Short mmCIF file of C-alpha atoms in Angstrom, two decimals:
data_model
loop_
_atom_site.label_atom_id
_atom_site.label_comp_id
_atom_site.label_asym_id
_atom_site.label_seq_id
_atom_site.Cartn_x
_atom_site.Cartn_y
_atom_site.Cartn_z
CA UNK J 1368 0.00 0.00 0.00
CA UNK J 1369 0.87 3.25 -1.05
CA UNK J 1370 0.18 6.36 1.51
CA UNK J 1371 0.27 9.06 -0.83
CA UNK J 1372 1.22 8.78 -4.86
CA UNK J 1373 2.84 12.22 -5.06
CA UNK J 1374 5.82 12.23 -6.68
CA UNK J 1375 6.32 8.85 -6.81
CA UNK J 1376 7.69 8.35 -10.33
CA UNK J 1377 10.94 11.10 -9.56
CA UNK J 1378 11.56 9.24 -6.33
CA UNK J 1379 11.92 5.44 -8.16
CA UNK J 1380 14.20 7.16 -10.60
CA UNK J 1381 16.49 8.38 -7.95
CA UNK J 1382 18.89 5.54 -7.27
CA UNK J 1383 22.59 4.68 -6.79
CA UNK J 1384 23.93 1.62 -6.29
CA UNK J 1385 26.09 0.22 -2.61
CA UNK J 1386 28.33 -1.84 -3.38
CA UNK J 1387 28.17 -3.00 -0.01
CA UNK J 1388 24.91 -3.50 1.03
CA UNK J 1389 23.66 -4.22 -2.46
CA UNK J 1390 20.88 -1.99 -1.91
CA UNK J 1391 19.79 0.46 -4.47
CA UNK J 1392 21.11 4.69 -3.04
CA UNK J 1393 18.36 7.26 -4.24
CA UNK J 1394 20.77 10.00 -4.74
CA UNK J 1395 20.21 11.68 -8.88
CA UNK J 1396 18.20 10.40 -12.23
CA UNK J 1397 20.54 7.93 -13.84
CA UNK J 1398 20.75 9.04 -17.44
CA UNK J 1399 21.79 7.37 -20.86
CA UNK J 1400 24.48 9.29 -22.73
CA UNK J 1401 23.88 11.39 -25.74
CA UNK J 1402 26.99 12.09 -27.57
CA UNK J 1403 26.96 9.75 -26.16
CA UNK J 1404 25.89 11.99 -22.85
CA UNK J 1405 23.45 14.47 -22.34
CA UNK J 1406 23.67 15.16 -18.53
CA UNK J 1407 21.61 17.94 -18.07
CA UNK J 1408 20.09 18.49 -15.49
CA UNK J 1409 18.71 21.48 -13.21
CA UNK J 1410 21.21 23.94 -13.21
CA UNK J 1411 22.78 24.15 -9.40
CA UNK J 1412 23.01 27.74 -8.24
CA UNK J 1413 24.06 27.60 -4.67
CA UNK J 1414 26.91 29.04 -3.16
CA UNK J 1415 29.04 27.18 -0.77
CA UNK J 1416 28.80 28.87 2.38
CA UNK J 1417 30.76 27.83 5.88
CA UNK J 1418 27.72 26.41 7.49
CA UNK J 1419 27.80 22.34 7.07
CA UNK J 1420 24.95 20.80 5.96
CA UNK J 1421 22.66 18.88 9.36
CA UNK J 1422 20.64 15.71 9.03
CA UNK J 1423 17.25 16.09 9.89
CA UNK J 1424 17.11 13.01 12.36
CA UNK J 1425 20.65 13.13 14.09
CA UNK J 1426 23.85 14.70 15.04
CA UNK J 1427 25.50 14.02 11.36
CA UNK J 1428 26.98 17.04 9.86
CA UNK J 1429 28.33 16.98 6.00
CA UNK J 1430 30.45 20.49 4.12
CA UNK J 1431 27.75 21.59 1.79
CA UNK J 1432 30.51 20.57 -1.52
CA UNK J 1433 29.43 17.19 0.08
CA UNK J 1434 25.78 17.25 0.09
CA UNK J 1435 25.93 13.76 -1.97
CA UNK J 1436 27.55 11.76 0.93
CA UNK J 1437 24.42 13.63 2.99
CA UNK J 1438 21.77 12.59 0.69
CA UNK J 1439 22.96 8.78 0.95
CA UNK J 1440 23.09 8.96 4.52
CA UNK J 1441 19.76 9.91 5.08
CA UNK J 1442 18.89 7.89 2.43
CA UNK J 1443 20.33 4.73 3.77
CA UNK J 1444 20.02 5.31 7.76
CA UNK J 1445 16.50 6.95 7.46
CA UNK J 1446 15.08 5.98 4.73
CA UNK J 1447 14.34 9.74 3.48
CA UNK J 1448 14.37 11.30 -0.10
CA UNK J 1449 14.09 14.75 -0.62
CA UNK J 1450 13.18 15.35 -4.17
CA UNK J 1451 14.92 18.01 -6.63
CA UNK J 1452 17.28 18.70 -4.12
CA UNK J 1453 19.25 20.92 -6.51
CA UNK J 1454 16.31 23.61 -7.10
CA UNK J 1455 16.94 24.46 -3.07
CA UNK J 1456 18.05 28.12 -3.49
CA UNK J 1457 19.58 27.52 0.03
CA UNK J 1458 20.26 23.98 1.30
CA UNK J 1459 21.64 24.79 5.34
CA UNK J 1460 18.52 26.78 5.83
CA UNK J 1461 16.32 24.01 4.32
CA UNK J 1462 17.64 21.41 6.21
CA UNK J 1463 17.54 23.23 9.70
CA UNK J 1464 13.78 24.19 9.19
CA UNK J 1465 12.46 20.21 8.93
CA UNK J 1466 15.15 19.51 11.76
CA UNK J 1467 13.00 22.11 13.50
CA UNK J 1468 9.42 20.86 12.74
CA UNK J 1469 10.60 16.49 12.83
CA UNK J 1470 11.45 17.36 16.46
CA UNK J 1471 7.63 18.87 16.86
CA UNK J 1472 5.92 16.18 14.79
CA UNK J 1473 6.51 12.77 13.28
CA UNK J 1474 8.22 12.67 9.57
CA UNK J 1475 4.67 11.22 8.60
CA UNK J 1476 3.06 13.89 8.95
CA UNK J 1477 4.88 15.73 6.41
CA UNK J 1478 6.41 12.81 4.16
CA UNK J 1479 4.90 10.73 1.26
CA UNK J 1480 5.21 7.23 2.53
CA UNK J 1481 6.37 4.82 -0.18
CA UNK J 1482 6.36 0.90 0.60
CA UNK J 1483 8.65 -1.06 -1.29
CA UNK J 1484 7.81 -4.67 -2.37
CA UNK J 1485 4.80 -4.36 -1.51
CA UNK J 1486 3.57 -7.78 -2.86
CA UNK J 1487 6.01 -9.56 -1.10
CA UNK J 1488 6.59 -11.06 2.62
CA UNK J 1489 6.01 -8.56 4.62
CA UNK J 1490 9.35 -9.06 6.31
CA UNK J 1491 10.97 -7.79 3.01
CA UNK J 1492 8.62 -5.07 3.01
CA UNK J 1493 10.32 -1.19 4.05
CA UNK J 1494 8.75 2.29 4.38
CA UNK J 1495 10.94 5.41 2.72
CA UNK J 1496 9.98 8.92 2.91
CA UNK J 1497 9.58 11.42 0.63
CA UNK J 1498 10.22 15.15 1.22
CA UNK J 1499 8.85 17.07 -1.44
CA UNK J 1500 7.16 20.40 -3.21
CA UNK J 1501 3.97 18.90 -2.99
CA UNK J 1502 3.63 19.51 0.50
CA UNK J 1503 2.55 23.42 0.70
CA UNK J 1504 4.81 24.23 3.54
CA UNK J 1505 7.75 22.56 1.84
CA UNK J 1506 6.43 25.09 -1.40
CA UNK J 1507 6.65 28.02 0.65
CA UNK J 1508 9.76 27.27 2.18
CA UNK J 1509 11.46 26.67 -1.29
CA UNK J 1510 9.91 29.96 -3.11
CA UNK J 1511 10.92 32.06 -0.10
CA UNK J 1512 14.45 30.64 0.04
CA UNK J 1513 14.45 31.17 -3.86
CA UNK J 1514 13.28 34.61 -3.05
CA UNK J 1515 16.11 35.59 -0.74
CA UNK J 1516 18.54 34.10 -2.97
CA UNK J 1517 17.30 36.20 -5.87
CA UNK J 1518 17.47 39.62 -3.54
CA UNK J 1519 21.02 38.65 -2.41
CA UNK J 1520 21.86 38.11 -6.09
CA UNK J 1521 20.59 41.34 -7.50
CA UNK J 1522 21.76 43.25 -4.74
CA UNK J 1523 25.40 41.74 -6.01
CA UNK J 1524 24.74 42.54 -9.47
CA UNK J 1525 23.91 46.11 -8.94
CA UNK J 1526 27.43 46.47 -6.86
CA UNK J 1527 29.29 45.26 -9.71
CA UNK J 1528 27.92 47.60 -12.23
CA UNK J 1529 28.10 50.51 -9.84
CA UNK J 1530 32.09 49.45 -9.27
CA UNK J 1531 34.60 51.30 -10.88
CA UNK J 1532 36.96 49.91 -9.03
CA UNK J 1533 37.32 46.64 -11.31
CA UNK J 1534 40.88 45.94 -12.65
CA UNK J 1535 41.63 42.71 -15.44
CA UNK J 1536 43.87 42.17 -18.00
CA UNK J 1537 42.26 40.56 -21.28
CA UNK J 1538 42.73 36.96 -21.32
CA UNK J 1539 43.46 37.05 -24.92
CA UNK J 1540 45.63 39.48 -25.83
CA UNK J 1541 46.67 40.97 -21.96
CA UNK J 1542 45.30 44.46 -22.81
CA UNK J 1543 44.91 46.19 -19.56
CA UNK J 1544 41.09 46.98 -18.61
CA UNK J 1545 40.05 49.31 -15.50
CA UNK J 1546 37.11 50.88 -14.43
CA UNK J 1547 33.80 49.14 -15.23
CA UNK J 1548 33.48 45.30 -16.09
CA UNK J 1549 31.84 45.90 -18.86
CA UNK J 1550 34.50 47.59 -20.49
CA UNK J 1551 36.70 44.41 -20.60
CA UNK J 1552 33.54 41.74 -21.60
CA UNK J 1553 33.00 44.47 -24.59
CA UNK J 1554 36.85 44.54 -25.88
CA UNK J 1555 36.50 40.32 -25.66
CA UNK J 1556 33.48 39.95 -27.82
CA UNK J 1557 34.29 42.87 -30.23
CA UNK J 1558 38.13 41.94 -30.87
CA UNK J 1559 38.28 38.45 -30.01
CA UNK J 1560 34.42 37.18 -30.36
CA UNK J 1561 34.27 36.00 -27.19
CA UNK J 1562 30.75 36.50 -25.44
CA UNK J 1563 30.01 35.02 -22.66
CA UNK J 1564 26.75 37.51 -22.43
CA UNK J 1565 25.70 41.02 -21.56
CA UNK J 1566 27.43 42.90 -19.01
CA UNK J 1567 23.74 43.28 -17.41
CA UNK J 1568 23.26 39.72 -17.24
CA UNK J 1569 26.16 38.27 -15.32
CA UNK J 1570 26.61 38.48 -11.75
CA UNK J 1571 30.26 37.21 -9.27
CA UNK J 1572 31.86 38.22 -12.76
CA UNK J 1573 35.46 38.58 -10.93
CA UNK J 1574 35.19 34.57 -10.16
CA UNK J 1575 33.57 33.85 -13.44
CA UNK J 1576 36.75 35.40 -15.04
CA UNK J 1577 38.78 33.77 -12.72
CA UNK J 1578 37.39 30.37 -13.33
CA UNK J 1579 37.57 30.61 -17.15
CA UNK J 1580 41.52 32.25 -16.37
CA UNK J 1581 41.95 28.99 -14.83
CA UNK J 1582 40.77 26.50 -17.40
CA UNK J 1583 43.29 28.31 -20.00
CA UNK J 1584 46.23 28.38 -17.75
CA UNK J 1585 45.50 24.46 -17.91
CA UNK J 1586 45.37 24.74 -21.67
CA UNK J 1587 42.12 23.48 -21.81
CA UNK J 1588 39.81 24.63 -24.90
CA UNK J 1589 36.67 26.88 -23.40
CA UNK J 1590 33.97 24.76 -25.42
CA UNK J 1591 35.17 21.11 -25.91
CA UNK J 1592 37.33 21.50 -22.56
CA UNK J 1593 39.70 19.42 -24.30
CA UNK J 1594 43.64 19.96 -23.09
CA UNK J 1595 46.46 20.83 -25.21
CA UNK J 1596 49.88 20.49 -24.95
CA UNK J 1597 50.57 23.79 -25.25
CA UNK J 1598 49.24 27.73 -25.59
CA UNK J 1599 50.02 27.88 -29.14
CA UNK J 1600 48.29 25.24 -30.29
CA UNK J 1601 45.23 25.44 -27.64
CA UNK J 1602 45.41 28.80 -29.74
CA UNK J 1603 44.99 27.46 -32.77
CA UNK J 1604 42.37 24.99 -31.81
CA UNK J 1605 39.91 27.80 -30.42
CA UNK J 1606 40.25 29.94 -33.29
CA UNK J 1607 40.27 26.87 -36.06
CA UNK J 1608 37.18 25.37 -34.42
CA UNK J 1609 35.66 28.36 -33.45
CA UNK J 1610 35.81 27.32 -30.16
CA UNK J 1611 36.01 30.62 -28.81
CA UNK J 1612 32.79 30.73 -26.69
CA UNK J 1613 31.83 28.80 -23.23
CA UNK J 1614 30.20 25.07 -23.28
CA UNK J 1615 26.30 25.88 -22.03
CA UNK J 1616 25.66 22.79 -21.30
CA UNK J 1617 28.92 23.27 -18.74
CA UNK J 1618 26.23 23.59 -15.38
CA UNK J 1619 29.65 25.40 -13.66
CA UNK J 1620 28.93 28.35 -15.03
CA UNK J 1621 25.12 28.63 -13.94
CA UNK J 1622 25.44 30.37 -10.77
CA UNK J 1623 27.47 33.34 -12.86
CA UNK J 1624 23.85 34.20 -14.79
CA UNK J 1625 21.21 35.75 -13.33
CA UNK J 1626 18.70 34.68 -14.86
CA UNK J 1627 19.01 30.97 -13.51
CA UNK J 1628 17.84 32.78 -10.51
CA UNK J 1629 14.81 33.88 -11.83
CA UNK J 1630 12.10 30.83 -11.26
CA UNK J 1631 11.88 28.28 -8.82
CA UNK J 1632 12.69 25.44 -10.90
CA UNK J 1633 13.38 26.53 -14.27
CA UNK J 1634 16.55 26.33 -15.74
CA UNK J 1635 17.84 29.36 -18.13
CA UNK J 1636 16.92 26.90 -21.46
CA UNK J 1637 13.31 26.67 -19.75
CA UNK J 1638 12.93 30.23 -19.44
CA UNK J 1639 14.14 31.41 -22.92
CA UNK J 1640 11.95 28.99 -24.30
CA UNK J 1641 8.78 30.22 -22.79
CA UNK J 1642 10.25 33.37 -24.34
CA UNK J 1643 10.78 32.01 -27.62
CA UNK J 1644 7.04 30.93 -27.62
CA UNK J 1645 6.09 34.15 -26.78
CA UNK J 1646 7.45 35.98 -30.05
CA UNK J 1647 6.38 32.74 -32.22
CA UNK J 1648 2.76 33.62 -31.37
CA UNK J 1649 2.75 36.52 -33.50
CA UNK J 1650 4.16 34.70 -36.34
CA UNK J 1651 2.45 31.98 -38.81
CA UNK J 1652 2.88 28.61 -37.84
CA UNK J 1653 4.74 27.70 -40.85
CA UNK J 1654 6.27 24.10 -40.21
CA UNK J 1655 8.01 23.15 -43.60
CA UNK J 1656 11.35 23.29 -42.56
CA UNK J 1657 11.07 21.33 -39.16
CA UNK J 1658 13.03 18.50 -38.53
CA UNK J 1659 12.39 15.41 -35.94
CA UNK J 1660 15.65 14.71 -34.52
CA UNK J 1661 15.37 10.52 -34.22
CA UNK J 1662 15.67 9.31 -30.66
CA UNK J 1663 18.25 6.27 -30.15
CA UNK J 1664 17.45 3.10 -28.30
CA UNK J 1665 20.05 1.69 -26.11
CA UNK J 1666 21.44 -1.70 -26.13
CA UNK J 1667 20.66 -3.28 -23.07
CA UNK J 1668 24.16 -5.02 -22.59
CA UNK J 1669 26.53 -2.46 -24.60
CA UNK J 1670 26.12 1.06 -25.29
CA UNK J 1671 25.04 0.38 -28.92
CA UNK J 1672 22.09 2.84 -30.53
CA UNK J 1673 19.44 2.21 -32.67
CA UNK J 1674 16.51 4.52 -34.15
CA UNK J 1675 14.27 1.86 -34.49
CA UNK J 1676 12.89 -1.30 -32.89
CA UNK J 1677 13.97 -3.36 -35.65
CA UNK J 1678 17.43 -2.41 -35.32
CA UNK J 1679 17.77 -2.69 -31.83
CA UNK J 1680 16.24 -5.83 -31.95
CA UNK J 1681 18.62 -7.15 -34.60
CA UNK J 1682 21.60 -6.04 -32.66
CA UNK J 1683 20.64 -7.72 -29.66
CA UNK J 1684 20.07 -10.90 -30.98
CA UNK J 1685 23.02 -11.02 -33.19
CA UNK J 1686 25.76 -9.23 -30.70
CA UNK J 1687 24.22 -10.58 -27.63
CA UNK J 1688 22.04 -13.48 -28.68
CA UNK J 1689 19.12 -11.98 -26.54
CA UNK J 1690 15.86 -11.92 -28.29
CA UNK J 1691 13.24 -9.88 -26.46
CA UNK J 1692 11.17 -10.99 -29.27
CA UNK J 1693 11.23 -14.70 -28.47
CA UNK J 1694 10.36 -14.09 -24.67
CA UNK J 1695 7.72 -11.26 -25.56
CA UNK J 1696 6.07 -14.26 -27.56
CA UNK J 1697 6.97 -17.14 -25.68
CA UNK J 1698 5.97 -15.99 -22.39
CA UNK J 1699 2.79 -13.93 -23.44
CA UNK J 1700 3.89 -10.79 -22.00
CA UNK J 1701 1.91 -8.01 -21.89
CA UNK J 1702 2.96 -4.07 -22.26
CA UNK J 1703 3.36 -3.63 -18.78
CA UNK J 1704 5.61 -7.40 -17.67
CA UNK J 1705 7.99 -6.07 -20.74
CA UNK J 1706 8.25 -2.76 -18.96
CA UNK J 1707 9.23 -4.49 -16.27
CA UNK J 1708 11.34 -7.34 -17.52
CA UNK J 1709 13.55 -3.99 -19.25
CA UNK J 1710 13.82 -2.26 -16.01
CA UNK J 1711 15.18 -5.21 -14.28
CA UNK J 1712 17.36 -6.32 -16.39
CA UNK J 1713 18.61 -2.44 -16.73
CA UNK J 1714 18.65 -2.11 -13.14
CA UNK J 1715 20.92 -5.31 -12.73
CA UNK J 1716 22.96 -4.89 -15.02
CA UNK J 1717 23.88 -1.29 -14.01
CA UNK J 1718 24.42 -3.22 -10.47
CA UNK J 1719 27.39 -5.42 -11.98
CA UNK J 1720 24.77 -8.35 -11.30
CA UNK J 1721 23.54 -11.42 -13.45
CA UNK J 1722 19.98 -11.01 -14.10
CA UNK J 1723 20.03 -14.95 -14.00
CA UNK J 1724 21.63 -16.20 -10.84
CA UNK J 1725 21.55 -13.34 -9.17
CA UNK J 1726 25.50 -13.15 -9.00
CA UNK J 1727 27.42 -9.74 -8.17
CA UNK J 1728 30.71 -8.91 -9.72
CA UNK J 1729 33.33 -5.85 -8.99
CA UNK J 1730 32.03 -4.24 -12.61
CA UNK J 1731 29.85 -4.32 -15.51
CA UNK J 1732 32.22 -5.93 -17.87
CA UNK J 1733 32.52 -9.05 -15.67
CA UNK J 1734 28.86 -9.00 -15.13
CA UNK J 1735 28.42 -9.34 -18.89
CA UNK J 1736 31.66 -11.66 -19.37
CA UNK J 1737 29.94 -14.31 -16.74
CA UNK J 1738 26.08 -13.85 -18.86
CA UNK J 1739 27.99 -14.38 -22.25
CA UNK J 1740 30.01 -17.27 -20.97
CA UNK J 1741 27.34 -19.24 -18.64
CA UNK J 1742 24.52 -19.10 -21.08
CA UNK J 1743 22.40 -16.84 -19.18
CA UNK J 1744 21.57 -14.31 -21.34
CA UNK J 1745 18.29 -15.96 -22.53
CA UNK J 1746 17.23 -17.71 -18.99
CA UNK J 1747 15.62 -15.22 -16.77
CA UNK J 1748 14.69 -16.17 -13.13
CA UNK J 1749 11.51 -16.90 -11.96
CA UNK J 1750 8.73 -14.57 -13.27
CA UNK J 1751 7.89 -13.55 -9.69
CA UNK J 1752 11.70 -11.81 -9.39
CA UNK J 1753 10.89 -9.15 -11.79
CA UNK J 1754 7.15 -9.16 -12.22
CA UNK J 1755 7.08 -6.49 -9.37
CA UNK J 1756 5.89 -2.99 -9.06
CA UNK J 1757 9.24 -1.27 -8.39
CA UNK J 1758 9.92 -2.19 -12.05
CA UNK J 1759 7.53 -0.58 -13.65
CA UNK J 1760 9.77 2.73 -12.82
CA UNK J 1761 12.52 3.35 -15.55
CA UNK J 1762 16.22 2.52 -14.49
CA UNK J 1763 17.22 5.04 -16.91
CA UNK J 1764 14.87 8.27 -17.09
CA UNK J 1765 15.86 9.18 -20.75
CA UNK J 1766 15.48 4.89 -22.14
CA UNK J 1767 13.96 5.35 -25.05
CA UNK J 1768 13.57 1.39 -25.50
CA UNK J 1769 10.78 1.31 -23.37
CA UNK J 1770 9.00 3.63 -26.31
CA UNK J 1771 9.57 1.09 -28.80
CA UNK J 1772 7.60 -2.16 -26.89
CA UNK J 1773 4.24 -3.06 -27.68
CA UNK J 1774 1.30 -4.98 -26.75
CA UNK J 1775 1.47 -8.76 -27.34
CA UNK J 1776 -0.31 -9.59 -30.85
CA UNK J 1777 -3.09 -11.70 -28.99
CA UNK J 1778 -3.51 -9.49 -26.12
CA UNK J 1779 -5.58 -7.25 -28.56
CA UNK J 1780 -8.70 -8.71 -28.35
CA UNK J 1781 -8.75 -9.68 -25.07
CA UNK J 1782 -10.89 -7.28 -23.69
CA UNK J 1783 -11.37 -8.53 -20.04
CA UNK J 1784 -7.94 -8.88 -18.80
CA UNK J 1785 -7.29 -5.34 -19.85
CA UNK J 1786 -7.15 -3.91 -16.76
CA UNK J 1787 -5.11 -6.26 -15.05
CA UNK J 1788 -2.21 -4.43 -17.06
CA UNK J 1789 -2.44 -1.31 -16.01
CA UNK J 1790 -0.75 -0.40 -12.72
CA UNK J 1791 -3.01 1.31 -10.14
CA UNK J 1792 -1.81 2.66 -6.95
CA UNK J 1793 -4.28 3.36 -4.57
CA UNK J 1794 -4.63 6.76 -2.41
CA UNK J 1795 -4.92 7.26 1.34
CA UNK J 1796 -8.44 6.28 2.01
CA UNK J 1797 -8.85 5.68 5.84
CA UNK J 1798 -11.03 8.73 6.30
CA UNK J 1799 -13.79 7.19 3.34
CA UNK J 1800 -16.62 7.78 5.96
CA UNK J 1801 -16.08 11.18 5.47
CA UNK J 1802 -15.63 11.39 2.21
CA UNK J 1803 -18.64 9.76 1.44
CA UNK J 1804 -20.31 12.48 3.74
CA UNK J 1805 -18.70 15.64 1.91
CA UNK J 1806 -19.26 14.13 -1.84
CA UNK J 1807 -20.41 16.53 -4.26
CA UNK J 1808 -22.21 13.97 -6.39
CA UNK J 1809 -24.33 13.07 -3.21
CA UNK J 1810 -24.86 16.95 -2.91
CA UNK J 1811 -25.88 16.99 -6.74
CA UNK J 1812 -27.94 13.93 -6.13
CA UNK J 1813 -30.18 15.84 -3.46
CA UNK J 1814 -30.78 18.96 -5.18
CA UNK J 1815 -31.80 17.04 -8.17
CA UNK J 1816 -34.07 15.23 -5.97
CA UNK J 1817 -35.40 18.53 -4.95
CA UNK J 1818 -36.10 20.11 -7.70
CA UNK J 1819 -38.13 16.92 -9.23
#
């Protein structure tokens, strides 16, 4: 049973492995590469401060540049999640106000309750806790740490365009630059067309300067962030490649724009877009030039790609001698049970475990080395192992594989089982009496009753 749904689908996606305990670490949203690797994720704008990071239920303390190694312990000692931990404008202060109010009340009372296995023994069974948005005092909290984050950030901004104290030499060509900062950003994109954005728009521009300083001092190219063996030829690379311009999907250099600042929640890419839509509403919705950029399916044992189920398919069975075919059709298995079957054999395999015996190596490669070599990449365990509900959550958020399964060919006709496929999760519903009581079709039922 399942105590509240809310946000229950981010939560199951949030998962590390320990290597040992075995158990699965709900830290970040495992992610296939694109490029391969398209990491993006919500861009993290907080500053490090001096104050550690507290766990809510004891005396642990972690340095906020270690929030991970806090996450896992409350994670793995507790048994607590809290969800989209990098939109918190201000983790310490976060943090210390549920200390506050789990020391007045239980964790219940604020916390989605999730119960794992929940068709199993219920020895095997465990309760984790979800700390979320959803909740309307966790809401506030976040928009009015967001808030003071956004007031400390503009008040910054507004000191650095008001200083004419600022003092840099050009990091291209060592021309001296005093006065305003915007004096030196302007001589970079007109001489050497390097923008990194209007003067207006950047704020901590001294340690933005510094950190991109830093990355050529280590001969490393701006945009790639490849290294070279020397300046001459990192040189040459940046102005051959026309490389000279900052990676944006580099999430470093988030906290230096102020717009990331803006909305709770929305990275800079979000909020341009919204912008974007804006001024395409006032032009005609002319569509002949689009083009659908084909999303890749990943192998599930190598890190092969494939536009279509056909291909991925083939590969497979011909690389791997797995056919998901053969067991879709030999074992009947309906949308949902392949779901599953992918997750857990994604989630297994990403533990260094045999989907077959159950076996746990040091690494993936010997994982897949013992599969190959035992014959076990066709024989799956017992249909009871991974024809659970924890599976129907992705292992990977972005797998587009699970797009390309389909219904069974005879399960189209058969009307009554249906429903048994689709997963439902059931809400809190101790307090049905009054529900029943307050129901607005009972009220509608009355007046109409009236009335005739």
């Amino acid at each position: 049973m399942i105590k509240r749904r809310s946000n229950m689908e981010g939560c199951w996606s949030f998962f590390r492995t320990d290597r040992n305990t075995g158990k699965d670490s709900i830290l970040e949203p495992l992610s296939f590469p694109d490029q391969p690797a398209d990491t993006s994720s919500a861009p993290g704008v907080q500053c490090p401060g001096s104050e550690p990071l507290v766990c809510l239920f004891c005396s642990e303390s972690i340095p906020l540049p270690q929030k991970d190694v806090l996450l896992r312990h409350l994670l793995m000692e507790h048994k607590l999640v809290i969800a989209d931990v990098k939109l918190i404008a201000d983790l310490q202060k976060y943090l210390l106000h549920w200390k506050g109010r789990f020391l007045e009340q239980p964790v219940t009372d604020f916390c989605s309750v999730i119960k794992t296995n929940s068709t199993g023994p219920v020895e095997k069974q465990e309760d984790y806790f979800l700390l979320c948005d959803v909740l309307p005092e966790d809401r506030v909290l976040r928009e009015k740490l967001q808030q003071k984050r956004l007031e400390e950030v503009l008040e910054q901004q507004q000191k650095e365009r008001d200083d004419c104290s600022f003092h840099r030499l050009c990091m291209f060509c060592s021309e001296e630059f005093t006065g305003n900062r915007s004096s030196l950003l302007n001589h970079m994109a007109r001489e050497h067309s390097f923008s990194i954005g209007l003067p207006d728009n950047i704020v901590y521009c001294s340690e933005f300067l510094d950190t991109l300083q830093d990355k050529l001092d280590s001969l490393q190219c701006l945009y790639c962030e490849k290294t070279f063996r020397d300046k001459t030829t990192l040189k040459d690379h940046m102005r051959k490649k026309a490389h000279r311009r900052i990676n944006a999907k580099n999430h470093e250099y988030d906290r230096f724009y102020v717009i990331n600042y803006l909305e709770l929640g929305k990275t800079w890419e979000e909020v341009q877009s919204e912008d974007d839509r804006e001024l395409a509403d006032d032009e005609d919705d002319d569509w002949s030039d689009w083009q659908a950029h084909p999303v890749s399916a990943v192998c599930l044992f190598c890190d092969h790609q494939s536009e279509t189920l056909e291909q991925i398919y083939a590969h497979m069975k011909e690389a791997h001698g797995f056919d998901l075919h053969h067991l879709k059709t030999e074992l009947n298995l309906k949308f949902y049970q392949q779901v599953k079957l992918v997750n857990f054999i994604r989630r297994q395999i990403h533990q260094s475990r045999c989907y077959s015996c159950m076996r746990t190596f040091n690494c993936r490669a010997d994982a897949l080395r013992h599969i190959t070599t035992e014959g076990h990449v066709m024989k799956l365990p017992e249909m009871s192992a991974w024809d659970q509900p924890q599976y129907y959550f992705p292992t990977y958020e972005n797998d587009a594989l699970l797009c390309t399964l389909s219904d069974s060919e005879e399960g189209d006709g058969d009307e009554e089982h249906r429903g048994e496929e689709i997963p439902v999760i059931a809400e809190d519903i101790s307090n049905l009496r009054a529900l029943k009581q307050s129901s607005v079709l009972k009220q509608l039922l009355k007046e109409r009753g009236g009335s005739s």
